[in-house]
Coordinates of C-alpha atoms in Angstrom, one line a residue:
M1142 CA -42.7 -84.7 -29.6
N1143 CA -45.7 -83.4 -27.8
D1144 CA -46.2 -79.9 -26.5
I1145 CA -42.5 -79.1 -26.9
Q1146 CA -41.4 -75.8 -25.4
D1147 CA -38.0 -74.2 -24.6
A1148 CA -37.2 -74.2 -20.9
T1149 CA -34.1 -73.6 -18.9
S1150 CA -32.7 -76.9 -17.6
P1151 CA -30.2 -77.3 -14.8
G1152 CA -27.8 -78.1 -17.6
A1153 CA -27.7 -74.4 -18.5
A1154 CA -25.8 -73.7 -15.3
L1155 CA -22.9 -75.9 -16.7
G1156 CA -22.8 -73.9 -19.9
G1157 CA -25.0 -76.5 -21.7
P1158 CA -27.7 -75.7 -24.3
V1159 CA -31.2 -74.8 -23.6
A1160 CA -33.2 -77.9 -22.8
C1161 CA -36.3 -79.2 -24.6
V1162 CA -39.2 -80.0 -22.3
S1163 CA -42.4 -81.8 -22.9
K1164 CA -45.5 -82.5 -20.8
V1165 CA -46.0 -86.2 -20.0
E1166 CA -49.2 -87.7 -18.4
L1167 CA -49.0 -90.8 -16.2
R1168 CA -51.9 -93.0 -15.2
V1169 CA -51.7 -95.5 -12.3
A1170 CA -53.4 -98.7 -11.3
C1171 CA -52.6 -101.3 -8.6
K1172 CA -53.3 -105.0 -8.1
A1173 CA -53.5 -107.3 -5.1
L1174 CA -52.8 -104.6 -2.5
L1175 CA -52.3 -105.6 1.1
D1176 CA -55.5 -105.5 3.2
R1177 CA -54.6 -103.4 6.2
D1178 CA -58.1 -102.8 7.5
T1179 CA -59.8 -105.1 10.0
L1180 CA -63.4 -104.6 8.9
N1181 CA -63.1 -103.3 5.4
K1182 CA -60.6 -103.4 2.6
S1183 CA -57.9 -100.8 2.3
D1184 CA -58.7 -97.3 1.0
P1185 CA -55.7 -96.8 -1.3
C1186 CA -54.1 -93.6 -2.5
V1187 CA -50.8 -93.3 -4.6
I1188 CA -48.3 -90.6 -3.8
L1189 CA -45.9 -89.5 -6.6
M1190 CA -42.5 -88.5 -5.3
V1191 CA -39.7 -86.9 -7.3
Q1192 CA -36.0 -86.8 -6.5
N1193 CA -34.3 -83.4 -6.5
Q1194 CA -30.7 -83.1 -5.4
G1195 CA -30.9 -86.4 -3.6
Q1196 CA -34.1 -85.5 -1.7
W1197 CA -37.5 -87.1 -2.2
T1198 CA -40.4 -84.6 -2.3
E1199 CA -44.1 -85.2 -3.0
L1200 CA -45.3 -83.9 -6.4
D1201 CA -48.9 -85.1 -6.5
R1202 CA -51.3 -87.8 -5.3
T1203 CA -54.3 -89.7 -6.7
E1204 CA -57.8 -89.7 -5.3
V1205 CA -58.7 -92.2 -2.6
I1206 CA -60.6 -95.2 -3.8
K1207 CA -62.7 -96.7 -1.0
S1208 CA -62.5 -100.3 0.0
N1209 CA -60.6 -101.6 -3.1
L1210 CA -57.5 -103.8 -3.3
H1211 CA -57.3 -103.5 -7.2
P1212 CA -57.8 -99.8 -7.7
V1213 CA -57.6 -98.1 -11.1
F1214 CA -57.1 -94.4 -10.4
A1215 CA -58.6 -91.7 -12.6
K1216 CA -56.1 -89.1 -11.5
V1217 CA -53.6 -88.1 -14.2
F1218 CA -50.1 -87.1 -13.1
T1219 CA -48.6 -84.4 -15.3
L1220 CA -44.8 -83.9 -15.3
D1221 CA -42.2 -81.9 -17.3
Y1222 CA -40.2 -84.4 -19.2
Y1223 CA -36.5 -83.8 -20.2
F1224 CA -35.2 -86.3 -22.8
E1225 CA -31.6 -85.9 -21.7
E1226 CA -32.1 -86.3 -17.9
A1227 CA -32.6 -89.3 -15.7
Q1228 CA -35.6 -88.1 -13.8
K1229 CA -36.1 -90.4 -10.8
L1230 CA -39.6 -91.1 -9.5
R1231 CA -41.0 -93.0 -6.6
F1232 CA -44.6 -94.2 -6.3
E1233 CA -45.9 -94.9 -2.7
V1234 CA -49.2 -96.5 -2.0
Y1235 CA -50.9 -95.8 1.4
D1236 CA -54.1 -96.9 3.1
I1237 CA -56.0 -93.7 3.9
H1238 CA -58.0 -93.4 7.1
G1239 CA -60.8 -90.8 7.1
T1240 CA -58.9 -87.9 5.6
H1241 CA -56.4 -87.3 2.9
S1242 CA -53.5 -87.0 5.4
I1243 CA -51.0 -89.7 5.2
G1244 CA -50.4 -91.6 8.4
T1245 CA -47.0 -92.2 9.9
R1246 CA -47.7 -95.7 11.0
D1247 CA -45.9 -98.5 9.1
D1248 CA -49.2 -100.4 8.7
D1249 CA -50.5 -97.5 6.6
F1250 CA -47.8 -98.1 4.0
L1251 CA -48.9 -100.6 1.3
G1252 CA -45.7 -100.5 -0.8
G1253 CA -43.6 -98.5 -3.1
V1254 CA -41.4 -98.6 -6.2
E1255 CA -38.7 -96.5 -7.9
C1256 CA -38.0 -95.9 -11.6
T1257 CA -37.1 -93.2 -14.0
L1258 CA -39.6 -91.2 -16.1
G1259 CA -37.6 -92.2 -19.2
Q1260 CA -38.3 -95.9 -18.5
I1261 CA -42.1 -95.2 -18.4
V1262 CA -42.1 -93.1 -21.5
A1263 CA -40.1 -95.7 -23.4
Q1264 CA -42.1 -98.7 -22.2
K1265 CA -45.5 -97.0 -22.5
K1266 CA -46.7 -99.3 -19.8
M1267 CA -44.6 -100.3 -16.8
V1268 CA -45.7 -103.0 -14.4
K1269 CA -43.6 -103.5 -11.2
P1270 CA -44.0 -105.3 -7.9
L1271 CA -44.4 -103.1 -4.8
F1272 CA -41.9 -103.3 -2.0
L1273 CA -42.2 -102.6 1.7
K1274 CA -39.3 -101.4 3.8
Y1275 CA -36.0 -103.2 3.7
A1276 CA -36.7 -104.4 0.0
K1277 CA -39.4 -106.8 1.2
Y1278 CA -42.0 -107.7 -1.3
A1279 CA -45.5 -106.4 -0.4
G1280 CA -47.1 -109.8 -1.0
K1281 CA -48.2 -110.1 -4.6
S1282 CA -49.0 -106.4 -4.9
A1283 CA -48.1 -104.7 -8.2
I1284 CA -48.4 -101.2 -9.7
T1285 CA -49.0 -100.3 -13.3
V1286 CA -47.9 -96.9 -14.6
G1287 CA -48.8 -95.9 -18.2
S1288 CA -47.8 -92.9 -20.3
P1289 CA -49.8 -91.7 -23.3
Y1290 CA -46.8 -89.6 -24.3
S1291 CA -46.3 -91.5 -27.6
S1292 CA -48.9 -91.7 -30.3
P1293 CA -51.6 -89.8 -28.5
Y1294 CA -55.0 -89.3 -30.1
R1295 CA -57.8 -87.1 -28.9
F1296 CA -61.5 -87.5 -29.1
R1297 CA -64.7 -86.1 -27.6
S1298 CA -67.8 -88.2 -27.1
P1299 CA -71.1 -86.4 -26.6
L1300 CA -73.5 -88.8 -24.9
D1301 CA -77.2 -88.3 -25.7
L1302 CA -80.5 -89.4 -24.4
F1303 CA -79.6 -90.2 -20.8
S1304 CA -82.3 -89.4 -18.2
K1305 CA -81.2 -87.1 -15.4
S1306 CA -78.1 -89.0 -14.7
D1307 CA -74.5 -88.2 -13.7
P1308 CA -72.9 -90.1 -16.6
F1309 CA -69.3 -91.1 -17.1
L1310 CA -67.7 -93.4 -19.7
E1311 CA -65.2 -96.2 -19.3
I1312 CA -63.2 -97.8 -22.1
Y1313 CA -61.7 -101.2 -21.7
R1314 CA -59.3 -103.1 -24.0
I1315 CA -60.1 -106.8 -24.5
N1316 CA -56.8 -108.7 -24.3
D1317 CA -55.9 -111.9 -26.2
D1318 CA -56.7 -114.0 -23.2
G1319 CA -60.2 -112.4 -22.8
T1320 CA -59.3 -110.3 -19.8
E1321 CA -60.3 -106.6 -19.8
Q1322 CA -57.9 -103.7 -19.1
L1323 CA -59.2 -100.2 -18.3
V1324 CA -57.8 -97.7 -20.8
H1325 CA -59.6 -94.5 -19.8
R1326 CA -62.4 -93.3 -17.5
T1327 CA -63.9 -89.9 -18.2
E1328 CA -65.0 -87.3 -15.7
V1329 CA -68.6 -87.3 -14.4
I1330 CA -71.0 -84.8 -16.0
K1331 CA -73.6 -83.9 -13.4
N1332 CA -77.3 -84.1 -14.1
N1333 CA -77.0 -83.8 -17.9
L1334 CA -79.0 -85.4 -20.7
N1335 CA -76.5 -84.5 -23.4
P1336 CA -73.0 -84.5 -21.7
V1337 CA -69.9 -83.6 -23.7
W1338 CA -66.8 -85.2 -22.1
E1339 CA -63.5 -83.5 -22.1
P1340 CA -61.0 -84.5 -24.8
F1341 CA -58.4 -86.9 -23.6
K1342 CA -55.2 -88.7 -24.9
V1343 CA -54.3 -92.3 -24.8
S1344 CA -51.5 -94.3 -26.6
L1345 CA -52.4 -96.7 -29.4
I1346 CA -50.5 -99.4 -27.5
S1347 CA -52.6 -98.8 -24.4
L1348 CA -55.8 -98.5 -26.4
C1349 CA -55.6 -101.5 -28.7
S1350 CA -52.0 -102.9 -28.6
C1351 CA -51.7 -101.3 -32.1
D1352 CA -54.3 -103.8 -33.4
E1353 CA -56.9 -101.7 -35.2
D1354 CA -59.5 -104.6 -35.1
R1355 CA -59.1 -105.3 -31.4
K1356 CA -62.4 -105.1 -29.5
L1357 CA -62.9 -102.2 -27.1
K1358 CA -65.7 -102.6 -24.5
C1359 CA -67.2 -99.2 -23.6
L1360 CA -69.4 -98.9 -20.5
V1361 CA -71.6 -95.9 -19.5
W1362 CA -72.5 -95.5 -15.8
D1363 CA -74.6 -93.2 -13.7
S1364 CA -72.2 -92.1 -10.9
D1365 CA -72.9 -92.7 -7.3
S1366 CA -70.7 -91.0 -4.6
R1367 CA -70.7 -94.2 -2.6
G1368 CA -69.1 -96.2 -5.4
K1369 CA -72.3 -98.2 -6.3
H1370 CA -72.7 -96.8 -9.8
D1371 CA -75.8 -97.6 -11.8
F1372 CA -75.2 -99.3 -15.2
I1373 CA -76.7 -97.4 -18.1
G1374 CA -75.4 -99.4 -21.1
E1375 CA -72.5 -100.7 -23.1
F1376 CA -71.3 -100.9 -26.7
Y1377 CA -68.3 -102.4 -28.5
A1378 CA -66.0 -100.5 -30.8
T1379 CA -62.7 -100.9 -32.7
F1380 CA -60.0 -98.3 -33.5
R1381 CA -60.7 -99.0 -37.2
E1382 CA -64.3 -97.9 -36.7
M1383 CA -63.2 -94.8 -35.0
Q1384 CA -61.0 -93.8 -38.0
K1385 CA -64.1 -93.6 -40.2
I1386 CA -64.7 -90.2 -38.8
G1387 CA -64.1 -87.3 -41.2
G1388 CA -65.6 -85.0 -43.8
G1389 CA -68.1 -83.6 -41.3
S1390 CA -69.4 -87.1 -40.4
K1391 CA -69.3 -88.7 -37.0
V1392 CA -69.1 -92.2 -35.7
T1393 CA -72.0 -93.4 -33.5
W1394 CA -72.8 -96.4 -31.4
D1395 CA -76.0 -97.5 -29.8
C1396 CA -75.6 -97.8 -26.0
I1397 CA -77.3 -101.1 -25.1
N1398 CA -78.4 -102.3 -21.7
P1399 CA -78.7 -106.1 -22.1
K1400 CA -81.3 -106.4 -19.3
Y1401 CA -83.7 -103.9 -20.9
K1402 CA -83.1 -105.5 -24.3
L1403 CA -84.4 -108.8 -23.0
K1404 CA -87.3 -107.4 -21.1
K1405 CA -88.6 -104.8 -23.6
K1406 CA -90.0 -105.8 -26.9
N1407 CA -89.5 -102.5 -28.6
Y1408 CA -86.2 -101.6 -26.9
K1409 CA -83.7 -99.9 -29.2
N1410 CA -81.1 -98.4 -27.0
S1411 CA -80.4 -96.5 -23.8
G1412 CA -78.8 -93.6 -25.7
V1413 CA -76.3 -92.9 -28.4
V1414 CA -72.6 -92.3 -28.0
I1415 CA -71.0 -90.2 -30.6
L1416 CA -67.3 -89.8 -31.5
S1417 CA -67.1 -86.4 -33.0
D1418 CA -63.3 -85.7 -33.1
L1419 CA -60.3 -88.0 -33.5
K1420 CA -56.6 -87.1 -34.0
V1421 CA -53.9 -89.8 -34.5
R1422 CA -50.3 -89.1 -34.0
A1423 CA -47.4 -91.2 -35.2
N1424 CA -44.8 -92.9 -33.0
L1425 CA -41.1 -92.0 -33.0
Y1426 CA -38.4 -94.6 -32.1
S1427 CA -34.7 -94.1 -31.7
S1428 CA -31.9 -96.4 -32.7
C1429 CA -28.5 -96.0 -31.1
S1430 CA -25.0 -96.8 -32.3
V1431 CA -21.6 -96.5 -30.5
A1432 CA -18.2 -96.0 -32.2
I1433 CA -15.0 -96.3 -30.1
D1434 CA -11.6 -95.0 -30.9
F1435 CA -8.9 -97.8 -30.8
T1436 CA -6.0 -95.8 -32.2
A1437 CA -2.5 -96.1 -30.7
S1438 CA -2.6 -92.6 -29.3
N1439 CA -4.8 -94.0 -26.5
G1440 CA -1.8 -95.9 -25.1
D1441 CA -1.1 -99.6 -24.5
P1442 CA -4.2 -101.0 -22.7
R1443 CA -1.9 -103.0 -20.5
N1444 CA -0.4 -99.8 -19.2
S1445 CA -2.2 -98.1 -16.3
C1446 CA -1.6 -94.7 -18.1
S1447 CA -3.6 -95.8 -21.1
L1448 CA -7.1 -94.4 -21.7
H1449 CA -8.2 -97.9 -22.5
Y1450 CA -6.7 -99.4 -19.3
I1451 CA -9.2 -101.7 -17.6
N1452 CA -8.9 -100.9 -13.9
P1453 CA -10.6 -103.6 -11.8
Y1454 CA -11.6 -101.0 -9.2
Q1455 CA -13.0 -98.1 -11.4
P1456 CA -14.0 -97.7 -15.0
N1457 CA -11.8 -95.8 -17.4
E1458 CA -12.9 -92.6 -19.2
Y1459 CA -14.3 -94.4 -22.2
L1460 CA -16.5 -96.6 -20.0
K1461 CA -17.6 -93.7 -17.9
A1462 CA -18.7 -91.7 -20.9
L1463 CA -20.2 -94.8 -22.6
I1464 CA -22.3 -95.7 -19.5
A1465 CA -23.4 -92.1 -18.7
V1466 CA -24.8 -91.4 -22.2
G1467 CA -25.8 -95.0 -23.1
E1468 CA -28.0 -95.5 -20.1
I1469 CA -30.1 -92.5 -21.0
C1470 CA -30.2 -93.5 -24.7
Q1471 CA -31.3 -97.1 -24.1
D1472 CA -34.5 -96.0 -22.5
Y1473 CA -35.5 -94.7 -25.9
D1474 CA -34.0 -97.4 -28.1
S1475 CA -37.0 -99.4 -29.3
D1476 CA -35.3 -102.8 -29.0
K1477 CA -32.6 -101.9 -26.4
R1478 CA -29.9 -103.1 -28.8
F1479 CA -26.8 -101.0 -29.7
S1480 CA -24.7 -101.3 -32.8
A1481 CA -21.2 -101.3 -31.3
L1482 CA -18.4 -100.4 -33.6
G1483 CA -14.7 -99.6 -33.4
F1484 CA -12.1 -97.8 -35.6
G1485 CA -8.4 -97.4 -35.9
A1486 CA -7.2 -100.9 -34.8
R1487 CA -5.7 -103.9 -36.4
I1488 CA -8.2 -106.7 -36.0
P1489 CA -8.0 -110.5 -36.2
P1490 CA -7.6 -112.8 -38.1
N1491 CA -5.3 -111.0 -40.5
Y1492 CA -4.6 -107.9 -38.3
E1493 CA -5.3 -105.4 -41.0
V1494 CA -6.3 -101.9 -40.0
S1495 CA -10.0 -101.3 -39.9
H1496 CA -11.9 -98.0 -39.5
D1497 CA -15.3 -99.7 -39.2
F1498 CA -15.5 -103.1 -37.4
A1499 CA -17.9 -104.8 -35.0
I1500 CA -16.3 -105.0 -31.5
N1501 CA -18.1 -108.3 -31.0
F1502 CA -16.3 -109.5 -34.2
N1503 CA -19.6 -110.5 -35.8
P1504 CA -20.0 -108.4 -39.0
E1505 CA -23.4 -110.0 -39.6
D1506 CA -24.8 -108.8 -36.3
D1507 CA -22.9 -106.0 -34.7
E1508 CA -25.6 -105.3 -32.0
C1509 CA -25.2 -105.8 -28.3
E1510 CA -28.0 -106.3 -25.7
E1511 CA -28.4 -103.0 -23.8
I1512 CA -25.5 -100.8 -22.8
Q1513 CA -24.1 -103.5 -20.5
G1514 CA -23.7 -105.7 -23.5
V1515 CA -21.6 -103.0 -25.2
V1516 CA -19.4 -102.7 -22.1
E1517 CA -18.8 -106.4 -22.1
A1518 CA -18.0 -106.5 -25.8
Y1519 CA -15.6 -103.5 -25.3
Q1520 CA -13.7 -105.3 -22.5
N1521 CA -13.5 -108.6 -24.4
C1522 CA -12.4 -106.8 -27.6
L1523 CA -9.3 -105.0 -26.1
P1524 CA -7.0 -108.1 -25.6
K1525 CA -7.8 -109.3 -29.2
I1526 CA -6.9 -106.2 -31.2
Q1527 CA -3.8 -104.0 -31.8
L1528 CA -4.3 -100.3 -31.3
Y1529 CA -3.0 -98.6 -34.4
G1530 CA -4.3 -95.7 -36.5
P1531 CA -5.0 -93.2 -38.1
T1532 CA -8.1 -91.6 -36.5
N1533 CA -10.5 -91.9 -39.4
V1534 CA -14.2 -91.4 -38.4
S1535 CA -15.8 -90.7 -41.8
P1536 CA -16.3 -94.4 -42.6
I1537 CA -18.5 -95.0 -39.6
I1538 CA -20.4 -91.7 -40.0
S1539 CA -21.1 -92.7 -43.7
R1540 CA -22.2 -96.2 -42.7
I1541 CA -24.7 -95.0 -40.1
A1542 CA -25.9 -92.2 -42.5
K1543 CA -26.5 -94.8 -45.2
L1544 CA -28.5 -96.9 -42.7
S1545 CA -30.5 -93.9 -41.7
A1546 CA -31.2 -93.1 -45.3
G1547 CA -33.3 -96.3 -45.5
E1548 CA -36.0 -94.3 -43.5
E1549 CA -36.3 -91.9 -46.5
T1550 CA -38.3 -94.5 -48.4
I1551 CA -41.0 -94.5 -45.7
K1552 CA -43.4 -91.6 -46.1
D1553 CA -44.2 -91.4 -42.4
A1554 CA -40.7 -92.3 -41.2
S1555 CA -40.7 -92.9 -37.5
R1556 CA -37.1 -94.0 -36.6
Y1557 CA -34.4 -91.6 -35.7
H1558 CA -30.7 -92.6 -35.3
I1559 CA -28.2 -91.4 -32.7
L1560 CA -24.5 -92.1 -33.2
L1561 CA -22.2 -91.8 -30.1
I1562 CA -18.5 -91.4 -31.0
L1563 CA -15.9 -91.7 -28.3
T1564 CA -12.4 -90.6 -29.4
D1565 CA -9.2 -89.3 -27.8
G1566 CA -7.9 -86.8 -30.3
V1567 CA -7.3 -85.1 -33.7
V1568 CA -9.3 -86.5 -36.6
T1569 CA -7.0 -87.5 -39.4
D1570 CA -9.6 -87.5 -42.2
M1571 CA -11.0 -84.1 -41.5
A1572 CA -12.0 -83.3 -45.0
D1573 CA -13.8 -86.6 -45.5
T1574 CA -15.4 -86.3 -42.1
R1575 CA -16.8 -82.8 -43.0
E1576 CA -18.2 -84.2 -46.2
A1577 CA -19.7 -87.2 -44.4
I1578 CA -21.4 -84.9 -41.9
V1579 CA -22.9 -82.6 -44.6
R1580 CA -24.3 -85.7 -46.3
A1581 CA -25.6 -87.1 -43.0
S1582 CA -27.4 -83.8 -42.1
Y1583 CA -30.0 -84.8 -44.7
Q1584 CA -30.8 -88.0 -42.8
P1585 CA -32.7 -88.8 -39.6
L1586 CA -29.4 -88.8 -37.6
S1587 CA -27.7 -87.0 -34.7
I1588 CA -24.0 -87.4 -33.9
I1589 CA -22.7 -87.0 -30.4
I1590 CA -18.9 -86.9 -29.9
V1591 CA -17.3 -87.2 -26.5
G1592 CA -13.6 -86.3 -26.4
V1593 CA -11.6 -88.5 -24.0
G1594 CA -8.3 -87.5 -22.5
N1595 CA -6.4 -84.2 -22.7
A1596 CA -5.7 -83.9 -26.4
D1597 CA -6.3 -80.9 -28.6
F1598 CA -10.0 -81.0 -29.6
T1599 CA -10.0 -78.0 -31.9
D1600 CA -11.1 -80.0 -34.9
M1601 CA -14.1 -81.3 -32.9
Q1602 CA -15.2 -77.8 -32.1
I1603 CA -15.3 -77.1 -35.8
L1604 CA -17.4 -80.2 -36.4
D1605 CA -19.8 -79.1 -33.7
G1606 CA -20.6 -76.0 -35.7
D1607 CA -21.7 -73.9 -32.7
D1608 CA -19.2 -71.2 -33.7
G1609 CA -20.2 -71.2 -37.4
V1610 CA -21.9 -73.3 -40.0
L1611 CA -20.0 -76.5 -40.9
R1612 CA -19.2 -76.8 -44.6
S1613 CA -17.9 -79.5 -46.8
P1614 CA -14.5 -79.1 -48.5
K1615 CA -16.4 -77.7 -51.5
G1616 CA -18.2 -75.2 -49.4
E1617 CA -21.6 -76.8 -49.1
P1618 CA -23.2 -76.1 -45.7
V1619 CA -24.9 -78.6 -43.5
L1620 CA -28.6 -78.7 -43.9
R1621 CA -28.9 -78.7 -40.1
D1622 CA -26.6 -78.8 -37.1
I1623 CA -26.5 -82.5 -36.1
V1624 CA -23.2 -82.7 -34.2
Q1625 CA -22.7 -82.1 -30.5
F1626 CA -19.2 -82.3 -29.1
V1627 CA -18.3 -82.4 -25.4
P1628 CA -14.8 -82.9 -23.8
F1629 CA -15.1 -85.5 -21.1
R1630 CA -12.5 -83.6 -19.0
D1631 CA -15.0 -80.8 -18.4
F1632 CA -17.2 -83.3 -16.5
K1633 CA -14.6 -85.3 -14.5
T1634 CA -15.9 -83.9 -11.2
A1635 CA -19.5 -83.8 -12.3
S1636 CA -22.1 -86.5 -12.0
P1637 CA -22.7 -88.9 -15.0
A1638 CA -26.1 -87.4 -15.3
A1639 CA -24.6 -83.9 -16.0
L1640 CA -22.6 -85.3 -19.0
A1641 CA -25.6 -87.1 -20.4
K1642 CA -27.7 -84.0 -20.0
C1643 CA -25.2 -81.8 -21.9
V1644 CA -24.6 -84.1 -24.8
L1645 CA -28.3 -85.1 -25.3
A1646 CA -30.0 -81.7 -24.8
E1647 CA -29.9 -80.8 -28.5
V1648 CA -31.3 -84.1 -29.8
P1649 CA -35.0 -83.3 -29.4
N1650 CA -34.7 -80.0 -31.4
Q1651 CA -32.6 -81.8 -34.1
V1652 CA -35.4 -84.4 -34.4
V1653 CA -38.0 -81.6 -34.9
E1654 CA -35.7 -79.8 -37.5
Y1655 CA -35.3 -83.0 -39.6
Y1656 CA -39.0 -83.8 -39.8
S1657 CA -39.9 -80.1 -40.4
H1658 CA -37.5 -79.9 -43.3
K1659 CA -38.8 -83.2 -44.8
A1660 CA -42.4 -82.1 -44.4
I1661 CA -42.9 -85.4 -42.5
C1662 CA -44.9 -84.4 -39.4
P1663 CA -44.2 -86.8 -36.5
M1664 CA -47.8 -86.2 -35.3
P1665 CA -50.1 -85.9 -38.4
P1666 CA -53.8 -85.5 -37.7
V1667 CA -56.3 -87.6 -39.6
P1668 CA -59.3 -85.8 -41.1
S1669 CA -61.7 -85.0 -38.4
C1670 CA -64.6 -82.7 -37.5
D1671 CA -63.1 -79.4 -36.3
S1672 CA -65.6 -79.0 -33.4
P1673 CA -68.2 -81.2 -31.8
T1674 CA -71.8 -80.6 -32.5
S1675 CA -74.4 -80.9 -29.8
L1676 CA -77.1 -83.4 -30.5
A1677 CA -80.8 -82.7 -30.3
N1678 CA -82.6 -84.7 -27.7
T1679 CA -84.8 -86.7 -30.0
P1680 CA -85.2 -90.1 -28.4
T1681 CA -87.0 -92.9 -30.2
E1682 CA -87.9 -94.3 -26.8
S1683 CA -87.7 -92.8 -23.3
L1684 CA -84.9 -94.1 -21.2
P1685 CA -86.1 -96.2 -18.2
A1686 CA -85.7 -94.2 -15.0
V1687 CA -82.2 -94.3 -13.7
G1688 CA -81.9 -93.2 -10.1
T1689 CA -79.4 -90.3 -9.5
T1690 CA -77.7 -90.2 -6.2
A1691 CA -75.2 -87.5 -5.8

């Protein structure tokens, strides 16, 4: 993860572990906004709101872009990102009149949308329609929010040979249909012939859709405060070209103004753009599996006292725990599909006891679509099985650990597994479970156990290892602590978010520990020049005069 630091999360007040916080940057653009002005187009500004204890408060806002219904904002929103929390955001778009103050009139409001920070981070780029009051669509208006949190790379581009301009650089990705999408706009460097723009980060998905040969169109402009920027020149690049940097060498492109190239016989360029630093960081994806206890100690599902009783008016404890944790996990699951397993039941057609079966009864494909698919498979499964026993969890742990071990063959492994086990009581195969966890601690895997009901969970506390290092029956210690246990009864009166926060808070640190031990850095830099070098102003031809209007 990026810029990870320890911070005290609200979960600490509930006795939870110290949370892991990262900085996330969000970039915003809008399309087809409503035109509220009579004489000119709307002057849009986006307000970022965050929800805290049920109340919406403003966190930050973009700049105002004059007379534009399709604005691409340069402002970057920076937020603290907690993996284990559902951080609710709201983006509101307003038409600004004269000052940066937001009007109270309904006709100043161009639309808004709500989402979670986790959804943005997981999707990398989120596009949603804007809504007015009473859930009414704001015409065809839409907002795009992008996060460069995953796979960021950094580069600095000194621009040489521009005549007394206020230059800035724009990078566009050329899509498959030929359209162009703005990826990044640098800051303006005032009155500078050799500007060095600040380093910036952008995801590879945003930059080139992970296609190293995709064309990038780069434009250099002379800034005008009225928005009528003067065109200096352009060049085309690819990410593959950018990666040629290294060993003290830089990558350069001639900045060409097509109009001057046609008019001037000896025209060579309007300057040179130099890429002097590039760092590439690898992506990290999670894969989630769920294992549910179907032993007889849960009680007959037809009886209202059973932990598996399906109440038409409210979910049982298994469903509450499954939904609370699963809805957070699915934001980070790369394909939104969960491996859904069961243990401790007699299953059709022969009704033999199984400690590792697919609850959709499809052994060839045990995955369900999103957490709602797991809920439906669970509810459909209950009438078809016989709750039995014993409570053996080692087979499922060994199965998922074996699946995780497949990542070991990949040098720059980028998939991490999370196993959620929901159980009501004492583990029968404690020795085998300890052995399985010790073996699993060497794999890219974290295990979350939620205890349902009021049984004695002493064995689970031992597996958690918070009170001492977990060891196998032969005395071998775990390589790292990968188990987090939480009794659901401690969160009966708390919100679902509080449970999810507590059980997931240790996962980011467990990810870092795994990759550190394996010497597989999730964010490895490619060879690059340690620091940019200023270029001498040695033009082969003077740049035609470009007016500078500040």
